[in-house]
Amino acid sequence: MNTCHTRVAVCFVLAACARSATPIATPAPAPVIATVPTSERPAVILTVPKVAVLQALVDSIVALPQFASAQWGILVVAPDRRDTLASVNADKLFLPASNQKLVTGAVALAQLGADYQWKTTFTRTGRITRGVLRGDLVVTGTGDPSVSVAMRGDPLTVFAPLVAALKRAGVSRIDGRIRTSDTPAFPGSPLGYGWDWDDLDAAYGAGVTELMFNEAFTDVAVTGCRNRAARACVTTTPLATSPVIRSSVTTRAAGSGPPMIEWWRDSASVPGITVRGTIARGDSMTFSASHPEGRGVYLAAVAKALADSGIAVRPGSAARTTTGDSAVDTVAVLLSLPFRDVLAAMEKPSQNQIAEVVFRTLALVGTGVGIPDSARAVVERQLATWGVRPDAYAIRDGSGLSRHDYLSPHAIVRVLSEVRHYVFFRTFMDALPIAGEDGTLSNRMKAFAQGRVHAKTGTIDKARALSGYVTTADGEVLIFSIIANNFVVPNRDVDRAAEVLVERLVNMRRAAP
């Protein structure tokens, strides 16, 4: 019976025997996307040849005319039987987008462990006299990525142990500065190699430092709160005072159209965010902006937490300078959430800045120098241990934002296979988005794969990826990697093509070996 899927332009033919309980002895001439509801479709049973029908489906998908300009890399394996079920360009290199986070997360679990915690140390340079700290409060970070709304609710609660320690010491006022240490754990540029210039103002393109507050971005709300021609109201969260906002947004008459707002980060020498445009009275809009100076926002958060607790801090005491007298005493050491929690916060929403912190942490722990080049060396050594060929990847960052990252589907599948042999595998798998349930897959594949696919998505311009694990109809775990580069159709068309293949895997039954 010939059928056409509504989301894919080309018809496939599904042999009538695939709808029956009779095993398919030979492949259908051209498999198959059927419009029969998922709940009514019997599982496909593969016997001999095992992979012919699945491979034919994959070949048909990549041959669709709307993908004429695209490059596809696809690999599906059954790790327990050591079978390759389908393969297209599996050894070619592709831009992986956020599938890079699969490598970053796997290597970090192997090198750091699921219980790893980042430390942030607070020391002082002067004495405490009559309730006054007559010196600086110095912050030495190692990259704690969990000081955020997403992971803490109110990120200022992270500083409660610092507040408690200062109060136990009798401190009610700080006369010096709140500043960073002389030797930052992540020296050099906060940006990754090959990041797109157009992404840097956006929250997902923020640079990272060893002191990162709220995943390096701020939510900015613009409201037409006053009469016509008056200045609009602009507020920031989670900190109301940082980063600095320079606004020239004015209010128009109510109902006069949508907001017309533009914004950009100011230079590093004068950090802040400039917002300009117009907005109708009573209207509002919110956007997320990357921090123009990450360490400065973190120090401002420390100052706010202290002031809110009743410890007086001089206005402007949060200093971005990294020079000063040596610290003489430890005040408090703060610990991050364990890496198992951080990993889920990285993988499920595909959070780039956490991935970059983890990448540089691998360098800091593995080499003593928290820079991307050192992180590359650590990742490459682990990949070699796992048997991934050196021509199967190019590692330039931890998130996949770089246009110079490359992975082959074979490399991704090899990593996903290797981590199954570690005690941390359940942590790794549970951190991935789950089809129809959470993360970047919460609204995808719910009808036919809910709870049965744990996979990482990936998206940058002209690159789309989906790789992970799928449980078939008879309980077999398969590993797959699907990457498309250089396509000109909407992302949803690429997604639908990938999901057709995943649906086939979910419904698959194979004869016992």
Short mmCIF file of C-alpha atoms in Angstrom, two decimals, residues 1-494:
data_model
loop_
_atom_site.label_atom_id
_atom_site.label_comp_id
_atom_site.label_asym_id
_atom_site.label_seq_id
_atom_site.Cartn_x
_atom_site.Cartn_y
_atom_site.Cartn_z
CA MET A 1 0.00 0.00 0.00
CA ASN A 2 1.40 3.41 -0.97
CA THR A 3 1.13 6.19 1.61
CA CYS A 4 2.54 9.71 2.02
CA HIS A 5 3.56 11.19 5.34
CA THR A 6 2.22 14.70 5.86
CA ARG A 7 5.58 16.08 7.05
CA VAL A 8 7.84 14.47 4.47
CA ALA A 9 7.50 15.24 0.78
CA VAL A 10 8.43 11.86 -0.67
CA CYS A 11 6.24 8.76 -0.43
CA PHE A 12 7.61 5.52 0.90
CA VAL A 13 6.20 2.07 0.32
CA LEU A 14 5.45 -0.15 3.26
CA ALA A 15 5.13 -3.80 2.37
CA ALA A 16 1.92 -5.38 3.57
CA CYS A 17 3.85 -8.07 5.41
CA ALA A 18 5.30 -5.42 7.74
CA ARG A 19 1.78 -4.89 9.07
CA SER A 20 1.31 -8.56 9.85
CA ALA A 21 2.84 -10.81 12.44
CA THR A 22 4.80 -12.62 9.73
CA PRO A 23 8.54 -11.91 9.90
CA ILE A 24 9.99 -10.07 6.93
CA ALA A 25 12.15 -12.53 5.06
CA THR A 26 13.31 -10.03 2.46
CA PRO A 27 13.38 -6.23 2.56
CA ALA A 28 10.54 -4.23 1.11
CA PRO A 29 11.59 -2.54 -2.12
CA ALA A 30 11.35 0.93 -0.58
CA PRO A 31 10.53 1.31 3.10
CA VAL A 32 8.39 3.32 4.76
CA ILE A 33 6.62 5.96 6.49
CA ALA A 34 3.01 4.99 7.14
CA THR A 35 0.14 7.20 8.20
CA VAL A 36 -1.33 4.50 10.40
CA PRO A 37 -1.59 5.83 13.99
CA THR A 38 1.37 4.77 16.14
CA SER A 39 -0.83 2.83 18.56
CA GLU A 40 -2.09 0.64 15.68
CA ARG A 41 1.30 -0.14 14.14
CA PRO A 42 2.74 -3.55 14.96
CA ALA A 43 6.43 -3.74 15.74
CA VAL A 44 8.69 -4.53 12.83
CA ILE A 45 10.42 -7.89 13.21
CA LEU A 46 13.86 -8.19 11.63
CA THR A 47 15.25 -11.60 10.81
CA VAL A 48 17.67 -12.32 7.94
CA PRO A 49 19.00 -10.05 6.58
CA LYS A 50 18.77 -8.18 9.87
CA VAL A 51 19.54 -4.68 8.69
CA ALA A 52 18.25 -4.50 5.12
CA VAL A 53 14.90 -2.86 5.86
CA LEU A 54 16.34 -0.35 8.31
CA GLN A 55 19.23 0.55 6.03
CA ALA A 56 16.82 1.02 3.14
CA LEU A 57 14.76 3.42 5.26
CA VAL A 58 17.87 5.42 6.15
CA ASP A 59 18.97 5.54 2.52
CA SER A 60 15.49 6.74 1.49
CA ILE A 61 15.48 9.52 4.09
CA VAL A 62 18.85 10.95 3.10
CA ALA A 63 17.84 10.78 -0.59
CA LEU A 64 14.81 13.04 -0.14
CA PRO A 65 14.95 15.95 -2.61
CA GLN A 66 14.61 18.59 0.10
CA PHE A 67 17.92 17.33 1.51
CA ALA A 68 19.78 17.51 -1.79
CA SER A 69 22.31 19.99 -0.37
CA ALA A 70 22.57 18.36 3.03
CA GLN A 71 25.20 16.02 4.41
CA TRP A 72 23.89 13.28 6.67
CA GLY A 73 25.82 11.17 9.13
CA ILE A 74 23.87 8.29 10.66
CA LEU A 75 24.88 5.25 12.69
CA VAL A 76 22.68 2.81 14.59
CA VAL A 77 24.25 -0.06 16.54
CA ALA A 78 23.13 -2.80 18.88
CA PRO A 79 25.98 -2.78 21.41
CA ASP A 80 25.11 -6.01 23.21
CA ARG A 81 25.08 -7.99 19.96
CA ARG A 82 27.82 -5.88 18.36
CA ASP A 83 25.62 -5.36 15.31
CA THR A 84 25.58 -2.33 13.03
CA LEU A 85 21.96 -1.86 11.97
CA ALA A 86 22.32 1.20 9.73
CA SER A 87 25.13 3.47 8.61
CA VAL A 88 25.55 6.50 6.36
CA ASN A 89 28.80 8.50 6.38
CA ALA A 90 29.45 7.27 9.91
CA ASP A 91 33.18 8.01 9.74
CA LYS A 92 32.84 11.48 8.19
CA LEU A 93 33.24 14.62 10.31
CA PHE A 94 30.23 16.82 11.06
CA LEU A 95 29.48 19.95 13.06
CA PRO A 96 27.92 18.31 16.12
CA ALA A 97 26.37 21.42 17.70
CA SER A 98 25.34 20.54 21.25
CA ASN A 99 26.06 16.86 20.71
CA GLN A 100 29.51 18.05 21.79
CA LYS A 101 28.09 18.07 25.32
CA LEU A 102 27.84 14.27 25.18
CA VAL A 103 31.62 14.11 24.95
CA THR A 104 32.14 16.82 27.57
CA GLY A 105 29.77 15.16 30.05
CA ALA A 106 31.12 11.65 29.52
CA VAL A 107 34.75 12.69 29.89
CA ALA A 108 33.96 14.78 32.97
CA LEU A 109 32.23 11.85 34.67
CA ALA A 110 35.23 9.66 33.92
CA GLN A 111 37.78 12.24 35.06
CA LEU A 112 36.00 14.07 37.89
CA GLY A 113 33.36 11.62 39.12
CA ALA A 114 29.67 12.15 39.76
CA ASP A 115 30.29 13.51 43.27
CA TYR A 116 32.78 16.20 42.26
CA GLN A 117 32.14 19.63 43.78
CA TRP A 118 33.61 23.02 42.93
CA LYS A 119 35.05 25.10 45.77
CA THR A 120 34.82 28.88 46.19
CA THR A 121 37.10 30.22 48.91
CA PHE A 122 36.67 33.55 50.72
CA THR A 123 39.68 34.99 52.53
CA ARG A 124 40.42 38.34 54.18
CA THR A 125 43.45 40.64 54.02
CA GLY A 126 42.97 42.62 57.23
CA ARG A 127 42.04 42.24 60.86
CA ILE A 128 38.60 42.27 62.39
CA THR A 129 38.43 45.09 64.95
CA ARG A 130 35.28 45.98 66.87
CA GLY A 131 33.05 44.35 64.29
CA VAL A 132 34.80 45.89 61.29
CA LEU A 133 36.82 43.96 58.74
CA ARG A 134 39.59 46.44 58.02
CA GLY A 135 40.70 44.91 54.74
CA ASP A 136 39.46 43.18 51.64
CA LEU A 137 37.24 40.16 51.25
CA VAL A 138 38.93 38.12 48.52
CA VAL A 139 37.06 35.56 46.39
CA THR A 140 38.91 32.64 44.79
CA GLY A 141 36.68 30.62 42.51
CA THR A 142 37.18 27.39 40.61
CA GLY A 143 34.14 27.62 38.35
CA ASP A 144 31.07 26.69 40.44
CA PRO A 145 28.28 26.67 37.81
CA SER A 146 25.45 26.06 40.28
CA VAL A 147 25.03 29.65 41.55
CA SER A 148 21.91 30.20 39.48
CA VAL A 149 18.16 30.55 39.50
CA ALA A 150 17.86 27.29 37.57
CA MET A 151 19.69 25.25 40.20
CA ARG A 152 19.13 27.19 43.43
CA GLY A 153 15.90 29.13 43.03
CA ASP A 154 17.35 32.17 44.77
CA PRO A 155 21.07 32.10 43.92
CA LEU A 156 21.91 34.49 46.76
CA THR A 157 21.20 31.68 49.23
CA VAL A 158 24.50 30.15 48.11
CA PHE A 159 26.28 32.77 50.18
CA ALA A 160 24.56 31.85 53.46
CA PRO A 161 27.65 30.00 54.83
CA LEU A 162 29.77 33.09 54.12
CA VAL A 163 27.29 35.32 55.94
CA ALA A 164 27.18 32.92 58.87
CA ALA A 165 31.00 32.76 59.10
CA LEU A 166 31.35 36.55 59.07
CA LYS A 167 28.71 36.92 61.76
CA ARG A 168 30.38 34.27 63.92
CA ALA A 169 33.54 36.35 63.63
CA GLY A 170 31.58 39.39 64.77
CA VAL A 171 31.78 41.26 61.46
CA SER A 172 29.08 43.88 60.95
CA ARG A 173 30.91 46.05 58.42
CA ILE A 174 33.52 45.64 55.70
CA ASP A 175 35.71 48.67 55.13
CA GLY A 176 37.73 47.21 52.26
CA ARG A 177 36.84 45.85 48.86
CA ILE A 178 35.17 42.66 47.74
CA ARG A 179 37.51 41.49 44.99
CA THR A 180 38.85 38.53 43.08
CA SER A 181 42.11 36.76 43.78
CA ASP A 182 45.36 37.61 42.04
CA THR A 183 45.45 34.40 39.96
CA PRO A 184 42.18 33.50 38.23
CA ALA A 185 41.52 29.80 37.74
CA PHE A 186 40.31 30.39 34.17
CA PRO A 187 42.78 32.90 32.69
CA GLY A 188 42.50 34.32 29.21
CA SER A 189 39.42 35.02 27.14
CA PRO A 190 36.04 33.99 28.56
CA LEU A 191 34.92 33.12 25.02
CA GLY A 192 35.46 29.90 23.14
CA TYR A 193 37.51 29.51 19.96
CA GLY A 194 35.39 29.94 16.85
CA TRP A 195 32.25 31.26 18.54
CA ASP A 196 29.96 33.26 16.28
CA TRP A 197 30.25 37.00 16.89
CA ASP A 198 26.48 37.38 16.50
CA ASP A 199 25.85 35.03 19.45
CA LEU A 200 27.91 36.82 22.08
CA ASP A 201 25.21 39.21 23.37
CA ALA A 202 22.69 36.41 23.82
CA ALA A 203 22.40 34.37 26.99
CA TYR A 204 23.45 31.17 25.23
CA GLY A 205 26.61 32.87 23.92
CA ALA A 206 27.92 34.26 27.21
CA GLY A 207 31.57 33.84 28.08
CA VAL A 208 32.56 32.07 31.29
CA THR A 209 34.90 32.80 34.18
CA GLU A 210 35.76 30.94 37.37
CA LEU A 211 33.23 33.18 39.15
CA MET A 212 29.94 32.70 37.28
CA PHE A 213 26.62 34.04 38.53
CA ASN A 214 23.29 32.84 37.13
CA GLU A 215 24.88 30.99 34.22
CA ALA A 216 26.42 34.29 33.02
CA PHE A 217 23.19 35.98 31.94
CA THR A 218 20.60 38.46 33.22
CA ASP A 219 16.90 38.77 32.42
CA VAL A 220 16.00 42.35 31.44
CA ALA A 221 12.36 43.50 31.57
CA VAL A 222 11.22 46.66 29.75
CA THR A 223 7.80 48.09 30.66
CA GLY A 224 5.85 51.05 29.32
CA CYS A 225 5.15 52.25 32.82
CA ARG A 226 4.73 56.00 32.30
CA ASN A 227 2.99 58.53 30.10
CA ARG A 228 3.82 59.11 26.46
CA ALA A 229 7.38 60.31 25.72
CA ALA A 230 8.54 59.46 29.26
CA ARG A 231 11.28 56.96 30.00
CA ALA A 232 10.18 53.34 30.18
CA CYS A 233 10.95 51.24 33.25
CA VAL A 234 13.82 48.75 32.92
CA THR A 235 14.58 46.14 35.58
CA THR A 236 17.03 43.24 35.84
CA THR A 237 16.85 39.89 37.62
CA PRO A 238 18.12 38.09 39.61
CA LEU A 239 20.17 41.17 40.62
CA ALA A 240 18.42 44.54 40.49
CA THR A 241 21.68 46.51 40.46
CA SER A 242 23.94 44.52 38.17
CA PRO A 243 24.84 44.60 35.38
CA VAL A 244 24.52 48.32 34.72
CA ILE A 245 21.68 49.20 32.31
CA ARG A 246 21.93 52.31 30.14
CA SER A 247 18.41 52.85 28.81
CA SER A 248 16.94 55.42 26.46
CA VAL A 249 13.67 53.55 25.86
CA THR A 250 10.66 55.87 25.73
CA THR A 251 6.92 55.20 26.10
CA ARG A 252 4.44 55.54 23.24
CA ALA A 253 0.66 55.80 23.41
CA ALA A 254 -1.15 52.70 24.64
CA GLY A 255 -2.04 50.26 21.87
CA SER A 256 0.33 51.84 19.37
CA GLY A 257 1.98 48.61 18.30
CA PRO A 258 4.53 46.08 19.54
CA PRO A 259 7.75 47.03 21.33
CA MET A 260 10.59 48.25 19.13
CA ILE A 261 13.61 47.53 21.27
CA GLU A 262 17.26 46.89 20.48
CA TRP A 263 20.04 46.18 22.93
CA TRP A 264 23.73 45.30 23.08
CA ARG A 265 26.51 44.78 25.56
CA ASP A 266 28.86 47.69 26.06
CA SER A 267 32.64 47.39 25.86
CA ALA A 268 34.62 45.48 28.46
CA SER A 269 36.26 48.72 29.60
CA VAL A 270 32.83 50.22 30.45
CA PRO A 271 30.77 47.12 31.21
CA GLY A 272 27.01 47.34 30.98
CA ILE A 273 24.06 46.84 28.64
CA THR A 274 22.60 49.58 26.44
CA VAL A 275 18.87 49.42 25.63
CA ARG A 276 17.06 51.81 23.32
CA GLY A 277 13.80 52.05 21.40
CA THR A 278 10.12 52.58 22.18
CA ILE A 279 7.33 50.64 23.86
CA ALA A 280 3.59 51.27 24.23
CA ARG A 281 2.25 52.30 27.60
CA GLY A 282 1.12 49.22 29.55
CA ASP A 283 3.10 46.87 27.31
CA SER A 284 6.18 44.89 28.36
CA MET A 285 8.87 42.62 27.01
CA THR A 286 11.71 40.56 28.48
CA PHE A 287 14.99 39.45 26.98
CA SER A 288 18.04 37.65 28.33
CA ALA A 289 21.48 39.20 27.93
CA SER A 290 24.92 37.79 28.57
CA HIS A 291 26.93 39.43 31.31
CA PRO A 292 29.39 41.98 29.92
CA GLU A 293 31.78 41.25 32.80
CA GLY A 294 31.14 37.98 34.61
CA ARG A 295 33.40 38.36 37.62
CA GLY A 296 32.00 41.82 38.36
CA VAL A 297 28.42 40.54 38.47
CA TYR A 298 29.44 37.71 40.81
CA LEU A 299 31.12 40.18 43.19
CA ALA A 300 28.03 42.40 43.07
CA ALA A 301 25.96 39.36 44.10
CA VAL A 302 28.26 38.74 47.08
CA ALA A 303 27.90 42.39 48.14
CA LYS A 304 24.11 42.17 47.83
CA ALA A 305 23.94 38.98 49.92
CA LEU A 306 26.03 40.59 52.66
CA ALA A 307 24.03 43.83 52.65
CA ASP A 308 20.73 41.91 52.79
CA SER A 309 22.00 40.08 55.89
CA GLY A 310 22.87 43.28 57.71
CA ILE A 311 26.61 43.38 57.03
CA ALA A 312 27.38 46.90 55.84
CA VAL A 313 29.33 47.12 52.61
CA ARG A 314 30.66 50.35 51.14
CA PRO A 315 28.89 51.29 47.87
CA GLY A 316 31.03 50.31 44.92
CA SER A 317 33.19 48.00 47.00
CA ALA A 318 32.77 45.09 44.57
CA ALA A 319 35.99 45.46 42.62
CA ARG A 320 36.89 43.74 39.37
CA THR A 321 40.60 44.25 40.01
CA THR A 322 42.70 41.17 40.71
CA THR A 323 45.46 42.93 42.59
CA GLY A 324 45.87 43.64 46.28
CA ASP A 325 47.53 42.52 49.49
CA SER A 326 47.80 38.81 50.13
CA ALA A 327 44.96 37.25 52.07
CA VAL A 328 45.79 36.29 55.63
CA ASP A 329 42.91 34.13 56.78
CA THR A 330 40.21 31.88 55.35
CA VAL A 331 36.70 33.07 56.13
CA ALA A 332 34.56 30.42 54.39
CA VAL A 333 34.66 27.76 51.70
CA LEU A 334 31.50 27.25 49.65
CA LEU A 335 30.77 24.02 47.80
CA SER A 336 28.79 23.63 44.60
CA LEU A 337 26.06 21.11 44.01
CA PRO A 338 27.55 17.71 43.09
CA PHE A 339 28.43 17.16 39.47
CA ARG A 340 25.62 14.65 38.98
CA ASP A 341 23.14 17.53 39.51
CA VAL A 342 25.19 19.96 37.44
CA LEU A 343 25.36 17.43 34.59
CA ALA A 344 21.58 17.22 34.35
CA ALA A 345 21.36 21.03 34.39
CA MET A 346 23.82 21.05 31.49
CA GLU A 347 22.46 18.25 29.30
CA LYS A 348 18.68 18.54 29.63
CA PRO A 349 18.29 22.24 28.69
CA SER A 350 21.57 22.15 26.69
CA GLN A 351 23.18 24.87 28.78
CA ASN A 352 26.31 26.11 27.02
CA GLN A 353 27.97 28.00 29.86
CA ILE A 354 27.87 25.02 32.22
CA ALA A 355 29.48 22.93 29.49
CA GLU A 356 32.23 25.51 29.09
CA VAL A 357 32.88 25.60 32.83
CA VAL A 358 33.06 21.79 32.92
CA PHE A 359 35.44 21.86 29.94
CA ARG A 360 37.82 24.29 31.65
CA THR A 361 37.48 22.42 34.94
CA LEU A 362 38.79 19.30 33.21
CA ALA A 363 41.84 21.36 32.30
CA LEU A 364 42.22 22.84 35.78
CA VAL A 365 42.00 19.48 37.53
CA GLY A 366 43.91 17.53 34.91
CA THR A 367 46.73 19.96 34.13
CA GLY A 368 46.58 22.77 36.70
CA VAL A 369 45.79 25.35 34.02
CA GLY A 370 42.12 26.09 33.34
CA ILE A 371 42.34 27.05 29.66
CA PRO A 372 40.63 25.50 26.61
CA ASP A 373 43.85 24.20 25.02
CA SER A 374 44.61 22.19 28.15
CA ALA A 375 41.01 20.95 28.23
CA ARG A 376 41.38 19.69 24.68
CA ALA A 377 44.38 17.63 25.71
CA VAL A 378 42.49 16.05 28.60
CA VAL A 379 39.48 15.20 26.42
CA GLU A 380 41.64 13.79 23.64
CA ARG A 381 43.50 11.51 26.06
CA GLN A 382 40.22 10.12 27.35
CA LEU A 383 38.88 9.59 23.85
CA ALA A 384 42.05 7.69 22.97
CA THR A 385 41.51 5.49 26.04
CA TRP A 386 38.03 4.72 24.72
CA GLY A 387 39.40 3.75 21.32
CA VAL A 388 38.12 6.76 19.40
CA ARG A 389 40.36 7.40 16.43
CA PRO A 390 42.13 10.79 16.35
CA ASP A 391 40.73 11.53 12.89
CA ALA A 392 37.15 11.11 14.21
CA TYR A 393 36.98 14.43 16.06
CA ALA A 394 38.22 17.98 16.46
CA ILE A 395 37.65 19.44 19.94
CA ARG A 396 37.67 23.21 20.38
CA ASP A 397 35.16 23.83 23.18
CA GLY A 398 32.87 22.01 25.57
CA SER A 399 29.46 23.20 24.40
CA GLY A 400 29.44 22.85 20.62
CA LEU A 401 29.08 26.57 19.99
CA SER A 402 32.35 26.59 18.07
CA ARG A 403 32.22 26.32 14.29
CA HIS A 404 35.50 24.39 14.58
CA ASP A 405 34.13 21.42 16.54
CA TYR A 406 33.80 18.21 14.55
CA LEU A 407 32.63 14.73 15.49
CA SER A 408 31.83 11.67 13.44
CA PRO A 409 28.72 9.64 14.26
CA HIS A 410 31.09 6.74 14.89
CA ALA A 411 32.95 8.75 17.55
CA ILE A 412 29.70 9.72 19.29
CA VAL A 413 28.39 6.16 19.27
CA ARG A 414 31.72 4.87 20.57
CA VAL A 415 31.57 7.28 23.53
CA LEU A 416 27.94 6.37 24.24
CA SER A 417 28.91 2.70 24.13
CA GLU A 418 31.97 3.04 26.36
CA VAL A 419 30.19 4.87 29.18
CA ARG A 420 27.81 1.91 29.57
CA HIS A 421 30.68 0.03 31.26
CA TYR A 422 31.11 2.59 34.07
CA VAL A 423 29.37 2.77 37.43
CA PHE A 424 28.29 6.31 36.56
CA PHE A 425 26.33 5.21 33.49
CA ARG A 426 22.93 5.62 35.11
CA THR A 427 23.89 9.19 36.10
CA PHE A 428 24.98 9.90 32.52
CA MET A 429 21.86 8.44 30.94
CA ASP A 430 19.41 10.07 33.36
CA ALA A 431 21.00 13.46 32.71
CA LEU A 432 20.02 13.30 29.03
CA PRO A 433 16.71 14.72 27.78
CA ILE A 434 13.95 12.10 27.76
CA ALA A 435 11.57 11.94 24.83
CA GLY A 436 8.17 13.43 25.61
CA GLU A 437 9.14 14.17 29.22
CA ASP A 438 11.83 16.75 29.85
CA GLY A 439 14.65 18.92 28.59
CA THR A 440 14.93 19.73 24.92
CA LEU A 441 12.89 16.60 24.08
CA SER A 442 9.94 17.43 26.33
CA ASN A 443 7.71 18.20 23.33
CA ARG A 444 9.18 15.75 20.86
CA MET A 445 8.29 12.10 20.12
CA LYS A 446 5.71 12.00 22.90
CA ALA A 447 3.22 10.00 20.79
CA PHE A 448 5.49 7.06 20.02
CA ALA A 449 8.63 7.19 22.18
CA GLN A 450 7.77 8.77 25.52
CA GLY A 451 10.25 7.61 28.13
CA ARG A 452 12.01 5.25 25.72
CA VAL A 453 14.56 7.60 24.17
CA HIS A 454 17.33 9.30 26.15
CA ALA A 455 19.17 11.54 23.71
CA LYS A 456 21.00 14.82 23.26
CA THR A 457 19.82 17.35 20.74
CA GLY A 458 22.03 19.81 18.93
CA THR A 459 21.37 23.01 16.98
CA ILE A 460 23.50 25.69 15.42
CA ASP A 461 23.05 27.32 12.03
CA LYS A 462 22.91 24.61 9.34
CA ALA A 463 23.58 21.82 11.84
CA ARG A 464 21.08 19.61 13.63
CA ALA A 465 21.82 16.49 15.65
CA LEU A 466 20.18 13.84 17.80
CA SER A 467 22.21 11.08 19.48
CA GLY A 468 21.57 8.73 22.36
CA TYR A 469 19.85 5.55 23.44
CA VAL A 470 16.55 3.98 22.41
CA THR A 471 14.77 1.00 23.92
CA THR A 472 13.06 -1.16 21.30
CA ALA A 473 9.72 -2.94 21.58
CA ASP A 474 11.39 -6.06 22.94
CA GLY A 475 13.57 -4.20 25.42
CA GLU A 476 16.84 -4.11 23.48
CA VAL A 477 18.94 -0.97 23.93
CA LEU A 478 20.24 0.56 20.71
CA ILE A 479 22.68 3.44 20.34
CA PHE A 480 22.21 5.94 17.53
CA SER A 481 23.65 9.16 16.17
CA ILE A 482 21.88 11.26 13.53
CA ILE A 483 23.54 14.46 12.30
CA ALA A 484 22.58 16.72 9.42
CA ASN A 485 24.75 19.58 8.16
CA ASN A 486 24.37 22.17 5.38
CA PHE A 487 20.64 21.83 4.88
CA VAL A 488 18.45 24.70 3.68
CA VAL A 489 15.05 23.46 4.88
CA PRO A 490 13.58 24.41 8.28
CA ASN A 491 14.92 22.56 11.31
CA ARG A 492 11.56 20.88 11.80
CA ASP A 493 11.98 19.02 8.52
CA VAL A 494 15.30 17.62 9.67
#
